[in-house]
Short mmCIF file of C-alpha atoms and ligand atoms in Angstrom, two decimals:
data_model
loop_
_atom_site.label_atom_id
_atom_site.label_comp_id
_atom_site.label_asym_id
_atom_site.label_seq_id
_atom_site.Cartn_x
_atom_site.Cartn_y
_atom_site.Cartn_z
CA UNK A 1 77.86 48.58 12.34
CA UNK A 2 76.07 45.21 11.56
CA UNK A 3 78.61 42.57 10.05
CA UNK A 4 75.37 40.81 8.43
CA UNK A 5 75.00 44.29 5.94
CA UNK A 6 78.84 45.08 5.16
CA UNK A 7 81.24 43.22 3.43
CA UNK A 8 82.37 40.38 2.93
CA UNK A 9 78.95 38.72 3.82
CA UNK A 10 76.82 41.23 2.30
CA UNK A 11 77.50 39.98 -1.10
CA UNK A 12 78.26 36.48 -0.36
CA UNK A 13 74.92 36.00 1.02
CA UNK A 14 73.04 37.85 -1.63
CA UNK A 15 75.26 35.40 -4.13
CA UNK A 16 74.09 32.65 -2.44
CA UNK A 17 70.05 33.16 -1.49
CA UNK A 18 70.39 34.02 -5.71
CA UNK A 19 71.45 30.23 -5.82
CA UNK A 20 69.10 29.08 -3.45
CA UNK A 21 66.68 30.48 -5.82
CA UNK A 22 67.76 28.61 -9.15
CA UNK A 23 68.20 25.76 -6.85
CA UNK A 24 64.77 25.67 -5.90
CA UNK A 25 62.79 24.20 -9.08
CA UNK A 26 65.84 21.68 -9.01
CA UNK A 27 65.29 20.30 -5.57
CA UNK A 28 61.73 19.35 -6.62
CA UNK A 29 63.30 17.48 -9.47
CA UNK A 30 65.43 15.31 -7.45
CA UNK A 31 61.77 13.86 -5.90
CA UNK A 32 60.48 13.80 -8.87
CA UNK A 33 59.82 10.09 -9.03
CA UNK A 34 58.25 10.18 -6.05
CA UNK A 35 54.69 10.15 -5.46
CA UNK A 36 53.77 12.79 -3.39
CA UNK A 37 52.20 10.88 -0.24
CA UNK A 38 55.53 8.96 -0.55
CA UNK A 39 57.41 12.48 -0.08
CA UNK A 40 55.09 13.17 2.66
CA UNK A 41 55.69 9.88 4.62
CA UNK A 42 59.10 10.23 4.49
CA UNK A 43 58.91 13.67 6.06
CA UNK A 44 56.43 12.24 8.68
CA UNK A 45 58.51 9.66 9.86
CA UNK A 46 60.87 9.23 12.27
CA UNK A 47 63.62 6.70 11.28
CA UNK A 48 63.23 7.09 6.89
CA UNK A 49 64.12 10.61 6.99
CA UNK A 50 67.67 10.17 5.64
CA UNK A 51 66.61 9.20 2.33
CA UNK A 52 65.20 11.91 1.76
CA UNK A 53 67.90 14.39 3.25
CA UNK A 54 70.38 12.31 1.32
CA UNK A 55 68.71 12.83 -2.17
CA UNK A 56 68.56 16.93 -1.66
CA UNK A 57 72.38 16.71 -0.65
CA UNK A 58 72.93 19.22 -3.46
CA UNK A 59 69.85 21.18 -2.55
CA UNK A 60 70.36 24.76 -0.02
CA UNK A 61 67.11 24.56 1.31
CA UNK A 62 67.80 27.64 2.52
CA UNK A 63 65.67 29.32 5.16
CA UNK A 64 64.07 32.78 3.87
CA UNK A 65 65.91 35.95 3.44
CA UNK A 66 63.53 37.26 6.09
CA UNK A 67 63.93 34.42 8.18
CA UNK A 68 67.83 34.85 8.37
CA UNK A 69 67.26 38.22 8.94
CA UNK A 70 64.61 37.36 11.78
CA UNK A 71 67.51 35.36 12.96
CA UNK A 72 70.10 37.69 13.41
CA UNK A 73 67.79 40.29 14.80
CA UNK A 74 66.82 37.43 17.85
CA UNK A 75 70.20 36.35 18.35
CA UNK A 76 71.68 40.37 18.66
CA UNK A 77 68.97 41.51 20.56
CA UNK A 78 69.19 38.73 22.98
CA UNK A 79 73.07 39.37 22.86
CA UNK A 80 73.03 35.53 22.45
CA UNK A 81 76.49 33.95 23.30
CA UNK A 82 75.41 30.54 22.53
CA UNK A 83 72.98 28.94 20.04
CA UNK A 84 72.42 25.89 18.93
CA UNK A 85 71.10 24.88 15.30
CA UNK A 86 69.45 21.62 14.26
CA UNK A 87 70.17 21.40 10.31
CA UNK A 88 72.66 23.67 8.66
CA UNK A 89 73.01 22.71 4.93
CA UNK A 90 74.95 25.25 3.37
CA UNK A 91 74.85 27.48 6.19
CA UNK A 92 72.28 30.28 5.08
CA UNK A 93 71.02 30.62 8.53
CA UNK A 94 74.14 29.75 10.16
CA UNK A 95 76.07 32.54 8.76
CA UNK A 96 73.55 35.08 9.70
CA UNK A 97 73.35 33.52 13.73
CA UNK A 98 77.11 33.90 13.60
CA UNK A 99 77.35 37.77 12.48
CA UNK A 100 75.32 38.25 15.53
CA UNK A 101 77.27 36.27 17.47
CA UNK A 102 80.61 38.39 15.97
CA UNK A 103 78.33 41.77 16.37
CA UNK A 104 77.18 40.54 20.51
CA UNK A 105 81.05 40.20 21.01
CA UNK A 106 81.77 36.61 20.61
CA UNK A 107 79.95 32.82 21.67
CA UNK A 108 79.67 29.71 20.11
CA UNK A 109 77.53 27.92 17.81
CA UNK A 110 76.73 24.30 17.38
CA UNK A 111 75.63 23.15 14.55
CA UNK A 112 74.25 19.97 13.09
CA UNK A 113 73.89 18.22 9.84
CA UNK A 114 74.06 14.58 8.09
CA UNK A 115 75.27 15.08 4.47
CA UNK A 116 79.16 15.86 4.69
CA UNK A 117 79.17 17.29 1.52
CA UNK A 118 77.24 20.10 2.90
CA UNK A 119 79.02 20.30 5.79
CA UNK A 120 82.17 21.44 3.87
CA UNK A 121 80.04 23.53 2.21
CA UNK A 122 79.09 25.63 5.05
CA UNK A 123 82.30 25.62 6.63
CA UNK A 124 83.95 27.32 3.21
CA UNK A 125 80.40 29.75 3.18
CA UNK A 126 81.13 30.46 6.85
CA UNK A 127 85.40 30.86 6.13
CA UNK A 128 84.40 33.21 3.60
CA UNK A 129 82.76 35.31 5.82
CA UNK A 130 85.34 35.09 8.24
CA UNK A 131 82.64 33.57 11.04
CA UNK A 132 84.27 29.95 10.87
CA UNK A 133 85.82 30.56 14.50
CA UNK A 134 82.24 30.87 15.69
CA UNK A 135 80.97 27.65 14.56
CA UNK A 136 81.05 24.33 15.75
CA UNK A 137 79.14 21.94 12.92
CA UNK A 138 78.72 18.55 14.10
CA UNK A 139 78.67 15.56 11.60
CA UNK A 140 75.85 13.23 11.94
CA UNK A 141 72.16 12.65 12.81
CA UNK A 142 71.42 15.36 15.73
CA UNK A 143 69.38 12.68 17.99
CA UNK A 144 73.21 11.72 18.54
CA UNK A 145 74.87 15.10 17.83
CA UNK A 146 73.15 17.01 20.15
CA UNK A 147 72.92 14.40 22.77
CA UNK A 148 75.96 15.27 24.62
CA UNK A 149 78.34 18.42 25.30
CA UNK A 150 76.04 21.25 24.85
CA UNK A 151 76.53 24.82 26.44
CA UNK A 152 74.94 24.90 29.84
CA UNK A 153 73.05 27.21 28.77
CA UNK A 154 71.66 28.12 25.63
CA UNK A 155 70.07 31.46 24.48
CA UNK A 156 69.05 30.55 21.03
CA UNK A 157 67.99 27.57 18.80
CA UNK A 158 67.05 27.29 15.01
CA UNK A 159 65.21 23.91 14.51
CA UNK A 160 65.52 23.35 10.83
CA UNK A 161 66.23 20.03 9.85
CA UNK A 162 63.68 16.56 9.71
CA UNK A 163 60.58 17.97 10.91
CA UNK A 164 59.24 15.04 12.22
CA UNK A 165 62.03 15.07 14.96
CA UNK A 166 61.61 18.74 16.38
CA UNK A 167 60.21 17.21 19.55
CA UNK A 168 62.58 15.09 20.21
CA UNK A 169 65.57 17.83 19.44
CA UNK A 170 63.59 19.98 21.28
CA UNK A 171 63.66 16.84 24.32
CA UNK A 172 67.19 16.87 24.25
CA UNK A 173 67.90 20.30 24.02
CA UNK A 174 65.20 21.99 27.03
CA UNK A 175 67.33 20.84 30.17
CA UNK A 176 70.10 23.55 28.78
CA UNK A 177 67.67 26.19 27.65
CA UNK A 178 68.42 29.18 30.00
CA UNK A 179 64.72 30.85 30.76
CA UNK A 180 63.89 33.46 28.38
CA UNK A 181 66.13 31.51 25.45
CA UNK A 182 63.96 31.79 21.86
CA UNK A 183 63.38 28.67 19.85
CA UNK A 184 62.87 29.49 16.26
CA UNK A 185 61.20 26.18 14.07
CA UNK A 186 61.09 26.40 10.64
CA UNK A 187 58.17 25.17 8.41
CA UNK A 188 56.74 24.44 12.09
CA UNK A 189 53.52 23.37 10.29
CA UNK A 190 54.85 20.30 8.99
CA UNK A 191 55.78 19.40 12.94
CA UNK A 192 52.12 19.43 14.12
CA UNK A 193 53.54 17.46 17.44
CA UNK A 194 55.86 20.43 17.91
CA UNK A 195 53.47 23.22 17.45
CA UNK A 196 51.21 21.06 20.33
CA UNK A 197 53.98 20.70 22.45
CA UNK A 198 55.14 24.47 22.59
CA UNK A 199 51.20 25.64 22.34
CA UNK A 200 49.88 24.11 25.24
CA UNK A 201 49.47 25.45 27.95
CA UNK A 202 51.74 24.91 31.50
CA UNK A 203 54.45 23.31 28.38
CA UNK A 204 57.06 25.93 29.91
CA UNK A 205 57.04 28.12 26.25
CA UNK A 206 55.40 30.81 25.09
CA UNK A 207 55.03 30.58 21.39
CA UNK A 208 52.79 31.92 18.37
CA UNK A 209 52.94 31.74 14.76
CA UNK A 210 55.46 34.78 13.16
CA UNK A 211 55.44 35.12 9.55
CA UNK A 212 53.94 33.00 7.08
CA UNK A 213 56.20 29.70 8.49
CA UNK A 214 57.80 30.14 11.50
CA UNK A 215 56.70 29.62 15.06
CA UNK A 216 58.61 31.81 17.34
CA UNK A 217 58.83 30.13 21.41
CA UNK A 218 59.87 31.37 24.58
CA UNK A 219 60.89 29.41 27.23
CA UNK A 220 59.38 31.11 29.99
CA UNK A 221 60.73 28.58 33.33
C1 SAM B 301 66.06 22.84 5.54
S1 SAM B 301 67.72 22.34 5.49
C2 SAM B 301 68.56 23.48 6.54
C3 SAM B 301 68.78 24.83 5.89
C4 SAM B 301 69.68 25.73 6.70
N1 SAM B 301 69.17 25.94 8.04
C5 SAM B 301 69.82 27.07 5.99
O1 SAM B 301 69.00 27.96 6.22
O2 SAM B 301 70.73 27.20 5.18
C6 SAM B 301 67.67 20.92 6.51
C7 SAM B 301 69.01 20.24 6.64
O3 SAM B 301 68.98 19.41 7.79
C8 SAM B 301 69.66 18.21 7.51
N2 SAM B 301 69.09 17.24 8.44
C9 SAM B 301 67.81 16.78 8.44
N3 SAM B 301 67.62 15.95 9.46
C10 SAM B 301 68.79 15.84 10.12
C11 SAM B 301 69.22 15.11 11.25
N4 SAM B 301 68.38 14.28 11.90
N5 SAM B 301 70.49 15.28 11.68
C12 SAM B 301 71.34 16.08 11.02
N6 SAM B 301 71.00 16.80 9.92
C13 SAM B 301 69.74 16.68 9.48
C14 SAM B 301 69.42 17.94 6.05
O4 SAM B 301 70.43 17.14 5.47
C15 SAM B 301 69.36 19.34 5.46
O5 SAM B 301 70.60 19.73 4.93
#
């Protein structure tokens, strides 16, 4: 039994990686009058990120279907109880970190994200799956979010949102990370401070490239 293949999320999530799909020549459209190093700086930088953010506020930006289904793999076969997720949008990931939450038994998981639109987006993905009692999503930027009142200790994080701050979530985040917890960052290679951080060696993570744009880390003290 796997809640992630049987219904209700079955279909709802095939409904809505189908949208993420349409969405996807849209998002590019809502840049579209900016220049592309423009785009780039924005994503580089670490206070003009919300701009950005706030102009794909209608965008899923949804995370792969393999990559969800990398996700709930890690979190059951950990039997993760608590997890942690920087950037949930509509809640693609999110819903599949949850059935493996429901499938290991129960836990929490906290959530961030800055557009409240998508917030109650999520939250009616995530009711509609019946996984809403799992989730905590926190409104606001996660340098404040996820500053305070995390789980002692934390099994499992998806970093997914401003990739220019995955160090510093990652900084706020490490003092709770219980050894052996997996850190999975998403389009790590546009976060070449992270990938340095969790590559070198004596950094307290063992981590390597998985797939074509994930790095997968270990925290190994
Ligand atoms: C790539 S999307 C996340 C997709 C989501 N994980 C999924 O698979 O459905 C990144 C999201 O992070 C949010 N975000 C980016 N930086 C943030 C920050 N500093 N604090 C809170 N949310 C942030 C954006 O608004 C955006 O919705």
């Amino acid at each position: 039994m796997s809640t992630l293949t049987e219904a209700p999320l079955k279909s709802l999530l095939d409904r809505l990686f189908a949208e993420a799909d349409e969405a996807s020549e849209a998002v590019f459209a809502e840049i579209d009058d900016l220049p592309e190093d423009e785009v780039a700086r924005l994503m580089a930088s670490k206070t003009e990120y919300r701009e950005l953010y706030h102009r794909l506020e209608n965008a899923p930006l949804a995370v792969s279907r393999e990559t969800g289904r990398l996700l709930y793999m890690l979190a059951r076969s950990s039997g993760a109880k608590a997890i942690v997720e920087f950037g949930t949008s509509f809640g693609l990931s999110t819903l599949h970190l949850a059935a493996a939450l429901r499938d290991n038994g129960g836990g929490k998981l906290i959530g961030t994200e800055f557009e409240r639109s998508k917030i109650s987006h999520a939250r009616e993905n995530l009711a509609a799956a019946g996984l809403l009692d799992l989730v905590e999503i926190r409104a606001g930027d996660a340098l404040e979010t996820l500053a305070a009142d995390l789980p002692a200790a934390i099994d499992l994080v998806l970093l997914d949102g401003a990739k220019s701050l995955y160090p510093d979530i990652l900084s706020l985040i490490e003092p709770r990370l219980r050894p052996g917890a997996l850190i999975v960052a998403d389009n790590a290679d546009d976060s070449p401070a992270y990938l340095a951080r969790v590559r070198a060696p004596g950094s307290g993570y063992l981590s390597t490239p998985f797939a074509e744009d994930v790095e997968l880390s270990l925290r190994i003290v």
